[in-house]
PDB file of C-alpha atoms in Angstrom:
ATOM      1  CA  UNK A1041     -13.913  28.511 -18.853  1.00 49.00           C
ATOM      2  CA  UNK A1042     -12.893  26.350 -15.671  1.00 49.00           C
ATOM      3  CA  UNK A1043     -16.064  25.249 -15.347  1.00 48.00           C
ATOM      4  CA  UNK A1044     -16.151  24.346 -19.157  1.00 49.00           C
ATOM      5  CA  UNK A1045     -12.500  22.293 -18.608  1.00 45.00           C
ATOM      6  CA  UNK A1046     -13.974  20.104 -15.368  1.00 45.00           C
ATOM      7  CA  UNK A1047     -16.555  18.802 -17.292  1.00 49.00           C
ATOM      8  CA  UNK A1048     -14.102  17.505 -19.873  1.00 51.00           C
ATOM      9  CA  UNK A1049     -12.236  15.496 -17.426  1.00 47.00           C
ATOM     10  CA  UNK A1050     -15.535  13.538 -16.932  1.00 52.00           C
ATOM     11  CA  UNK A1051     -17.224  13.428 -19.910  1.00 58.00           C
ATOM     12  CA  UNK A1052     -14.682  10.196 -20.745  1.00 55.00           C
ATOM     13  CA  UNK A1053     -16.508   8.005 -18.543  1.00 52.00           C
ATOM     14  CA  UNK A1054     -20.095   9.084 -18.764  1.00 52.00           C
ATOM     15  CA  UNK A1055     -19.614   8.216 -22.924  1.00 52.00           C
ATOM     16  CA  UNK A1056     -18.536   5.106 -21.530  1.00 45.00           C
ATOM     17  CA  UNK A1057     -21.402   4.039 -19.548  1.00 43.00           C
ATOM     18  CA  UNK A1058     -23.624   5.303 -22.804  1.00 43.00           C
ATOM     19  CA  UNK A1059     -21.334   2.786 -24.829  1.00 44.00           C
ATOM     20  CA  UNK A1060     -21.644  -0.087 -22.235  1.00 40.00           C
ATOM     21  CA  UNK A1061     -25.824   0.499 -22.206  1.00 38.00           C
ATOM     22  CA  UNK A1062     -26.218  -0.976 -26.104  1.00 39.00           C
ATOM     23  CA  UNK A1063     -23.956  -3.931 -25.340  1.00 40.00           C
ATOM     24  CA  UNK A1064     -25.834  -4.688 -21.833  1.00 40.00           C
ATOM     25  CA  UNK A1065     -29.314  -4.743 -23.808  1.00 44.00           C
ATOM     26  CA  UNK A1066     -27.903  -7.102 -26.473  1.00 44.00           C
ATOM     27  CA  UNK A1067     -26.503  -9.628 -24.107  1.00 38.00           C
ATOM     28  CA  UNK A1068     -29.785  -9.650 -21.903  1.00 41.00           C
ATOM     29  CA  UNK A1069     -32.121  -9.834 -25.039  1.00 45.00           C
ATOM     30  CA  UNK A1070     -29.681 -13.196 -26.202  1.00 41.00           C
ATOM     31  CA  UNK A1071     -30.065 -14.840 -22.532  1.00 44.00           C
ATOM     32  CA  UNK A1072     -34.180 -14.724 -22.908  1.00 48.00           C
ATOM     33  CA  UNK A1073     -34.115 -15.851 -26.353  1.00 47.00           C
ATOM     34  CA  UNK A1074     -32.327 -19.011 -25.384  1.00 41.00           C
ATOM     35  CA  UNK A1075     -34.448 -19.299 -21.816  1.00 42.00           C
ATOM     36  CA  UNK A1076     -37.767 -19.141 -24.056  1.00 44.00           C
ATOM     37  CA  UNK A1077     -36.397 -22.366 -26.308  1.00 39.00           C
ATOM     38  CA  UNK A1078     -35.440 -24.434 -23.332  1.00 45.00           C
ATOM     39  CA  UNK A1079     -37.253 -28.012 -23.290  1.00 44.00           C
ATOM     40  CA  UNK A1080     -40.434 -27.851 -20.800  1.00 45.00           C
ATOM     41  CA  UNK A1081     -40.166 -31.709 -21.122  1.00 49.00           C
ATOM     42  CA  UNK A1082     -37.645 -32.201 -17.796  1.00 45.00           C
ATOM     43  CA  UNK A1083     -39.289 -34.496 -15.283  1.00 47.00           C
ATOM     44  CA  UNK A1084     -40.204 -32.921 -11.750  1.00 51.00           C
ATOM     45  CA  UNK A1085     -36.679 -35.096 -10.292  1.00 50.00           C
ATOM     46  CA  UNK A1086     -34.919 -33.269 -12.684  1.00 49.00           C
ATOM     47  CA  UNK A1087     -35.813 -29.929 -12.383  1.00 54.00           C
ATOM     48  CA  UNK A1088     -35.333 -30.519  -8.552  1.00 50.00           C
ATOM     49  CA  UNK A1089     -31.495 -31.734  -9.517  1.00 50.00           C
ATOM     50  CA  UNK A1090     -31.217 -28.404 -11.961  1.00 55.00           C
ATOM     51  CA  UNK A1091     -32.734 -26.196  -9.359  1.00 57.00           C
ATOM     52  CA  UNK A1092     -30.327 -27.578  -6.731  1.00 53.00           C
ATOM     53  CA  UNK A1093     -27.104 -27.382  -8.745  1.00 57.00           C
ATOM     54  CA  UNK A1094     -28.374 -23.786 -10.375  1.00 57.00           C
ATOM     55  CA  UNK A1095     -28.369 -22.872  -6.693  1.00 53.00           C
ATOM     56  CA  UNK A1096     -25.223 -24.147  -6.075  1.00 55.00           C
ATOM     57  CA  UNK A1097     -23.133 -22.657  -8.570  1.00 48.00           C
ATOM     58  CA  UNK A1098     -25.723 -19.295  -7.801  1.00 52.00           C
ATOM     59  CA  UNK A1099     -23.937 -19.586  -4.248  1.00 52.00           C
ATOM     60  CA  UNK A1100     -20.406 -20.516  -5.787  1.00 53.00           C
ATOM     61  CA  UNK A1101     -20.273 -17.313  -8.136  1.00 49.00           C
ATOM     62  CA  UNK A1102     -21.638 -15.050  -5.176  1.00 55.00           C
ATOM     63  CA  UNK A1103     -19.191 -16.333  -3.364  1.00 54.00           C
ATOM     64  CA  UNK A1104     -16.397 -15.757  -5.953  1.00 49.00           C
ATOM     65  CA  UNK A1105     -17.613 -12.267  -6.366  1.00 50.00           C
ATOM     66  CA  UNK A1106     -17.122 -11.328  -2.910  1.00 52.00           C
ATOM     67  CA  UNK A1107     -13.627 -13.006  -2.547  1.00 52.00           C
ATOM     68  CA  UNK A1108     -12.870 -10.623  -5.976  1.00 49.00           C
ATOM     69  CA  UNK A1109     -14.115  -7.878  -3.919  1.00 48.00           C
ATOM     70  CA  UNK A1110     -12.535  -8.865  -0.469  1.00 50.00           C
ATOM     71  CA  UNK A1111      -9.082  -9.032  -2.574  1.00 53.00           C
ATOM     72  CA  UNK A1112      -9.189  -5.957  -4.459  1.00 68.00           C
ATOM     73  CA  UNK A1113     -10.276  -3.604  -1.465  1.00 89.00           C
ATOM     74  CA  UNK A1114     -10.088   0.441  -1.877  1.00 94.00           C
ATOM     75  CA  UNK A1115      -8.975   1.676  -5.918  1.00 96.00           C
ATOM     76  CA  UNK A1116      -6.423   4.311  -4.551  1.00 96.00           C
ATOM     77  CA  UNK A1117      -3.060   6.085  -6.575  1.00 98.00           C
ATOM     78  CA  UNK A1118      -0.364   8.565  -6.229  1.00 98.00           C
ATOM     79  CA  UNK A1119      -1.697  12.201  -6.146  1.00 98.00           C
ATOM     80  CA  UNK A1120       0.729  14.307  -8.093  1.00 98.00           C
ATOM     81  CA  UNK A1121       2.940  16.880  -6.139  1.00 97.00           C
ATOM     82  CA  UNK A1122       1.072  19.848  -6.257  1.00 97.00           C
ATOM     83  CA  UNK A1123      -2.149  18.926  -6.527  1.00 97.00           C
ATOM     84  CA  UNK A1124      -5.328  18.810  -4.157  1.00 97.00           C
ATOM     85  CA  UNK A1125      -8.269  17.009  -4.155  1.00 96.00           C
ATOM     86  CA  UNK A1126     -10.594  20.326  -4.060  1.00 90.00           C
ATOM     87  CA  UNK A1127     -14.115  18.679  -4.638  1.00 88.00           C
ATOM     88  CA  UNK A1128     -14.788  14.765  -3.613  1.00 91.00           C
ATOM     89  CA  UNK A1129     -12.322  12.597  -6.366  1.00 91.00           C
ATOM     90  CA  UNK A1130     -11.879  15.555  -8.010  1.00 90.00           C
ATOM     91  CA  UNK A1131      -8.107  16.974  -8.226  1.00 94.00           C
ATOM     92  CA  UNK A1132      -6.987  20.266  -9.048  1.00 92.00           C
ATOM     93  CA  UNK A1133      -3.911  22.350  -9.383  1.00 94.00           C
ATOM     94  CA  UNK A1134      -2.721  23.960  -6.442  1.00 96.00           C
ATOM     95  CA  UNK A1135      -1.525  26.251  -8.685  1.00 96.00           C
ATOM     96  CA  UNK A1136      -4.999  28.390  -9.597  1.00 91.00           C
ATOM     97  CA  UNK A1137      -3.751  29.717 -13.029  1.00 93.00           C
ATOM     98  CA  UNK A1138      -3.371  26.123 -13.984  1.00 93.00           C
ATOM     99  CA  UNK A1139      -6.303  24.494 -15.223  1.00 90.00           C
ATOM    100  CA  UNK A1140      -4.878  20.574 -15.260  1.00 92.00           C
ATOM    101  CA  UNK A1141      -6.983  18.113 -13.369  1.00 91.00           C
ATOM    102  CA  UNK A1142      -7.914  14.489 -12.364  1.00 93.00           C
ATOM    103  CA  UNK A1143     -11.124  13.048 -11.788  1.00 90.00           C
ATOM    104  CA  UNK A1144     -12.202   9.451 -10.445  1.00 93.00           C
ATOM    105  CA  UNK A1145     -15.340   7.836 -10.939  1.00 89.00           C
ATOM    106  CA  UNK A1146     -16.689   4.554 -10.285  1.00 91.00           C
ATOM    107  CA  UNK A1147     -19.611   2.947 -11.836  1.00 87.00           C
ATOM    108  CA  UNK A1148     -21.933  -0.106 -11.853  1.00 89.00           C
ATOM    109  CA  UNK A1149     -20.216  -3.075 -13.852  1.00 90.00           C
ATOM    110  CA  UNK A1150     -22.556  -4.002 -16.213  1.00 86.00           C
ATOM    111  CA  UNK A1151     -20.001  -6.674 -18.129  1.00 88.00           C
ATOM    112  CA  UNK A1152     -19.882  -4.851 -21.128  1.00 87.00           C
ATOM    113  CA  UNK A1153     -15.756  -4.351 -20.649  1.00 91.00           C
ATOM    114  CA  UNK A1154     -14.953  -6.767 -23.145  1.00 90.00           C
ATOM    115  CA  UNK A1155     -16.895  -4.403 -26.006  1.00 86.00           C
ATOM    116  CA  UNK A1156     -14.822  -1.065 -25.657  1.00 83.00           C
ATOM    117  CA  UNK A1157     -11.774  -0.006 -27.360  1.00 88.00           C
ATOM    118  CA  UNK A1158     -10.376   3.162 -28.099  1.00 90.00           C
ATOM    119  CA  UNK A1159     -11.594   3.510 -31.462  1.00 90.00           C
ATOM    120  CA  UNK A1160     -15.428   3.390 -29.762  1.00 86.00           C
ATOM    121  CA  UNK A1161     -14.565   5.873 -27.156  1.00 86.00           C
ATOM    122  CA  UNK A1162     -12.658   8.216 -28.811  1.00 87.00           C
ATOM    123  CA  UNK A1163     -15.939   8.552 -31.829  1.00 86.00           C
ATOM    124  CA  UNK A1164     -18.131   8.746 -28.420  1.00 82.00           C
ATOM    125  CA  UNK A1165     -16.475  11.233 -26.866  1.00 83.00           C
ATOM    126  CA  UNK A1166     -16.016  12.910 -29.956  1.00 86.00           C
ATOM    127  CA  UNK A1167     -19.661  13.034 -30.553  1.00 85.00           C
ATOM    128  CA  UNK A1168     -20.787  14.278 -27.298  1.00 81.00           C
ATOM    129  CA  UNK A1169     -18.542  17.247 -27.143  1.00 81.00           C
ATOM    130  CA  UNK A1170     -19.126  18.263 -30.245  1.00 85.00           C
ATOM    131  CA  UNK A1171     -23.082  18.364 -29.226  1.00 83.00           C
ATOM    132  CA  UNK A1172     -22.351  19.890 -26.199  1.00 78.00           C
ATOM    133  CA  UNK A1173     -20.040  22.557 -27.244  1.00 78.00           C
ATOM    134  CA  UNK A1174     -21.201  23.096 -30.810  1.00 87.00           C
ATOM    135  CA  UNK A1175     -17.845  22.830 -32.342  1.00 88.00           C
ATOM    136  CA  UNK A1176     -16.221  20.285 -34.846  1.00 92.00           C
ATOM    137  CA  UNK A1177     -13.287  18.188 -32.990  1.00 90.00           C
ATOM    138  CA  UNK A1178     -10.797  15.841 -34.411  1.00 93.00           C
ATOM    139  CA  UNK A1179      -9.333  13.596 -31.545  1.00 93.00           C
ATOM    140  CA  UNK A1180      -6.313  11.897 -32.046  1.00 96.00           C
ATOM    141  CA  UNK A1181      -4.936   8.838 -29.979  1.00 96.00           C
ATOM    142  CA  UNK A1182      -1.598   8.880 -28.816  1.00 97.00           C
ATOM    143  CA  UNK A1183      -0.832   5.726 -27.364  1.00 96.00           C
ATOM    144  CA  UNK A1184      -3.702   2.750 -25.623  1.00 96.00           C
ATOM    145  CA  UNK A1185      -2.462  -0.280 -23.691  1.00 97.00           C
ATOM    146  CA  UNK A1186      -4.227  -3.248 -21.897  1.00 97.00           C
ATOM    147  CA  UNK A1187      -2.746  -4.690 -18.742  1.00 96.00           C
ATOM    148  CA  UNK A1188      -4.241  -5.738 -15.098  1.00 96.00           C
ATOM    149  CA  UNK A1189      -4.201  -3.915 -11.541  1.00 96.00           C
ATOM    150  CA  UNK A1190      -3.500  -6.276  -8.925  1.00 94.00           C
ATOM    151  CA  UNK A1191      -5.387  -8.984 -11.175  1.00 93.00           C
ATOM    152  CA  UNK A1192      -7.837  -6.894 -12.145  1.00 95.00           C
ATOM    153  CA  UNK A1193      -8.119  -6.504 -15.870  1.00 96.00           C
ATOM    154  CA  UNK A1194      -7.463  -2.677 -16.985  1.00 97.00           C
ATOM    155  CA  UNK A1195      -7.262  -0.862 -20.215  1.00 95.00           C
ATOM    156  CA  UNK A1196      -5.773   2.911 -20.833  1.00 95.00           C
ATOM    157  CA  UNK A1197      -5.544   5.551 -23.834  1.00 94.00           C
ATOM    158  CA  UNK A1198      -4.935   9.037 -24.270  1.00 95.00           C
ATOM    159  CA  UNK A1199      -6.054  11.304 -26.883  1.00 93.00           C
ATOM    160  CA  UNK A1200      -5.476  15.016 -27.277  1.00 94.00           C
ATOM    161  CA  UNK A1201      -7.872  17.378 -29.473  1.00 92.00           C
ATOM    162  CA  UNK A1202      -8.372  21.820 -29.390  1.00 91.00           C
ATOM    163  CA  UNK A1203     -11.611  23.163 -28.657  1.00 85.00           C
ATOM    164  CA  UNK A1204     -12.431  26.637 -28.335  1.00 83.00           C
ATOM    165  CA  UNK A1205      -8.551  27.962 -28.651  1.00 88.00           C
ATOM    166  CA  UNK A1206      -7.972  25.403 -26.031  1.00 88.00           C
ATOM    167  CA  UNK A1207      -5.410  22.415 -26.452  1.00 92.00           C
ATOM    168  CA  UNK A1208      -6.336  19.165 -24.115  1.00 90.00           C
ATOM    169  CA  UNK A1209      -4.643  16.008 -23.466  1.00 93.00           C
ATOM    170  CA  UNK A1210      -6.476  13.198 -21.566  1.00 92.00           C
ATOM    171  CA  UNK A1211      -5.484   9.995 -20.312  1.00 94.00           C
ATOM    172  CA  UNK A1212      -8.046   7.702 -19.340  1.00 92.00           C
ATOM    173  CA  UNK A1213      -7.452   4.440 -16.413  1.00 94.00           C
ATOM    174  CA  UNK A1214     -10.326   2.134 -17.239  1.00 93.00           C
ATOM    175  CA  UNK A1215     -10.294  -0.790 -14.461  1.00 95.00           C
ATOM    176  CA  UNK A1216     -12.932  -3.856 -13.746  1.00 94.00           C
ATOM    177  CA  UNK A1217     -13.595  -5.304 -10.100  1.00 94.00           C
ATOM    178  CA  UNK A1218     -16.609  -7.705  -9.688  1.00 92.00           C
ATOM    179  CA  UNK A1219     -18.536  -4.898  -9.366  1.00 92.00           C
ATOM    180  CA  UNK A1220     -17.878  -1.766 -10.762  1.00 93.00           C
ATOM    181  CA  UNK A1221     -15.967   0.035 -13.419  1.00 90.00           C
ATOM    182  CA  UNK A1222     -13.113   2.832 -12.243  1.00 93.00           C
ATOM    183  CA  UNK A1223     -12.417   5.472 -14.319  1.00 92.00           C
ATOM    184  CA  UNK A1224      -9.448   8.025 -13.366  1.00 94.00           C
ATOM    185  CA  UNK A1225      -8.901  10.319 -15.783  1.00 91.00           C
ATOM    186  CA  UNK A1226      -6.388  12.753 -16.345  1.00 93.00           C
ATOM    187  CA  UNK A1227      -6.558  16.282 -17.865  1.00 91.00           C
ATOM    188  CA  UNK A1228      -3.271  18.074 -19.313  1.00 93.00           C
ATOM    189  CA  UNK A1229      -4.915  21.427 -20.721  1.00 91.00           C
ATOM    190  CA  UNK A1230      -2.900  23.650 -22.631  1.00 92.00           C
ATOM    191  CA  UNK A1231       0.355  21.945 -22.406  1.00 95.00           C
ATOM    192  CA  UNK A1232       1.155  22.784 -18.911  1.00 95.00           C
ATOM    193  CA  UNK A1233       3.729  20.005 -18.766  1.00 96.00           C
ATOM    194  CA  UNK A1234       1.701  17.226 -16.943  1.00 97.00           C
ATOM    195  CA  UNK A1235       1.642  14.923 -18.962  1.00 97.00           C
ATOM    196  CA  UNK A1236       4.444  12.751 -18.085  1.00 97.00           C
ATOM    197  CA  UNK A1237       3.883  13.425 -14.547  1.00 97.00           C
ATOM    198  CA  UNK A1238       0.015  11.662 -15.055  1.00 97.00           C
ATOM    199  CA  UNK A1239       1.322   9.248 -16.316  1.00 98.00           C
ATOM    200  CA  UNK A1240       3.584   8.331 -13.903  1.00 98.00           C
ATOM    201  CA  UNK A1241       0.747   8.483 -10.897  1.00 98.00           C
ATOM    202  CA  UNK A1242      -1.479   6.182 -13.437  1.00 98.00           C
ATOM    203  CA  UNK A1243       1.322   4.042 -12.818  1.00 97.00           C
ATOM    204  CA  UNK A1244       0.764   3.451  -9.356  1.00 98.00           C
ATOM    205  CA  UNK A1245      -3.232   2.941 -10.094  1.00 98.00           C
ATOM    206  CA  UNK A1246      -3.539   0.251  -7.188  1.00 96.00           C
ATOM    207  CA  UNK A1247      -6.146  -1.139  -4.414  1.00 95.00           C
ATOM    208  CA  UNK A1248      -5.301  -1.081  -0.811  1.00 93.00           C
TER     209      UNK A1248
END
């Protein structure tokens, strides 16, 4: 059964990433539709000029990127009182009859932050455990906010839903650097009375 419960922590941002895919592929499909209409009629000087100030703002945008990167340094927050990070950015209850946990993981930014809301991740979600586990789920959202991280645009929710007898509460910390996506998600099972205190440490969600 604990094994069962860790995988729900993470299963949040993995349906993400599935999400993000379709909305990647539509986005790079539109930028070579409107590369293969461009005018081939540009004299050589003026490809030279468009090469030059392509290359420019190429350099000008990398260079953006790793300011971004430079100012946001290491994603770090507030470990709870009582817990232990007892596999890498994985946090468990000191407390072994407890079965409440946080997980972090960071992914590739692939742009496609602008497309999710809580309505797309909670069907997602909803979907894959239900595939995974056999079992009909309702989810229900208890509360979703957007907001930024030291200038870094962020967007929570949390949801609770029973599966097998078992009552869960999540909170999800969705936040976008230049470069990747951070997901820290926390897992109240059975109403063991965390869920105040996780959302206090999502509070302190910062980079250091």
């Amino acid at each position: 059964m604990k094994k069962k419960l860790v995988i729900l922590s993470i299963i949040c941002a993995l349906t993400f990433a599935m999400c993000a895919c379709g909305s990647s592929e539509d986005t790079a499909n539109t930028n070579e539709e409107t590369t293969s209409v461009e005018s081939t009629d540009a004299t050589e000087n003026t490809d030279a000029a468009e090469s030059a100030e392509d290359a420019n703002v190429a350099a000008d945008t990398e260079s953006a990127a790793d300011e971004t990167a430079a100012a946001t340094g290491t994603l770090t927050f507030d470990i709870p009182e009582g817990f232990v990070e007892s596999e890498e950015n994985y946090y468990s209850c000191e407390d072994t009859t407890k079965l409440s946990n946080i997980n972090y993981l960071a992914l590739e930014n692939d742009g496609s932050f602008d497309s999710i809301n809580s309505e797309i991740l909670m069907a997602s979600v909803e979907a894959q455990l239900e595939e995974a586990y056999g079992e009909d789920l309702t989810l229900t959202l208890l509360e979703e906010s957007s907001y930024e991280v030291d200038g870094c645009r962020a967007f929570n929710y949390a949801f609770e839903y029973e599966m097998s007898g078992t009552s869960v509460r999540q909170l999800q910390c969705i936040i976008e650097t230049a470069d990747e996506l951070h997901f820290i998600t926390f897992t109240d099972i059975n109403d063991e009375g965390f869920y105040d205190t996780f959302k206090a440490a999502a509070d302190t969600i910062r980079f250091e």
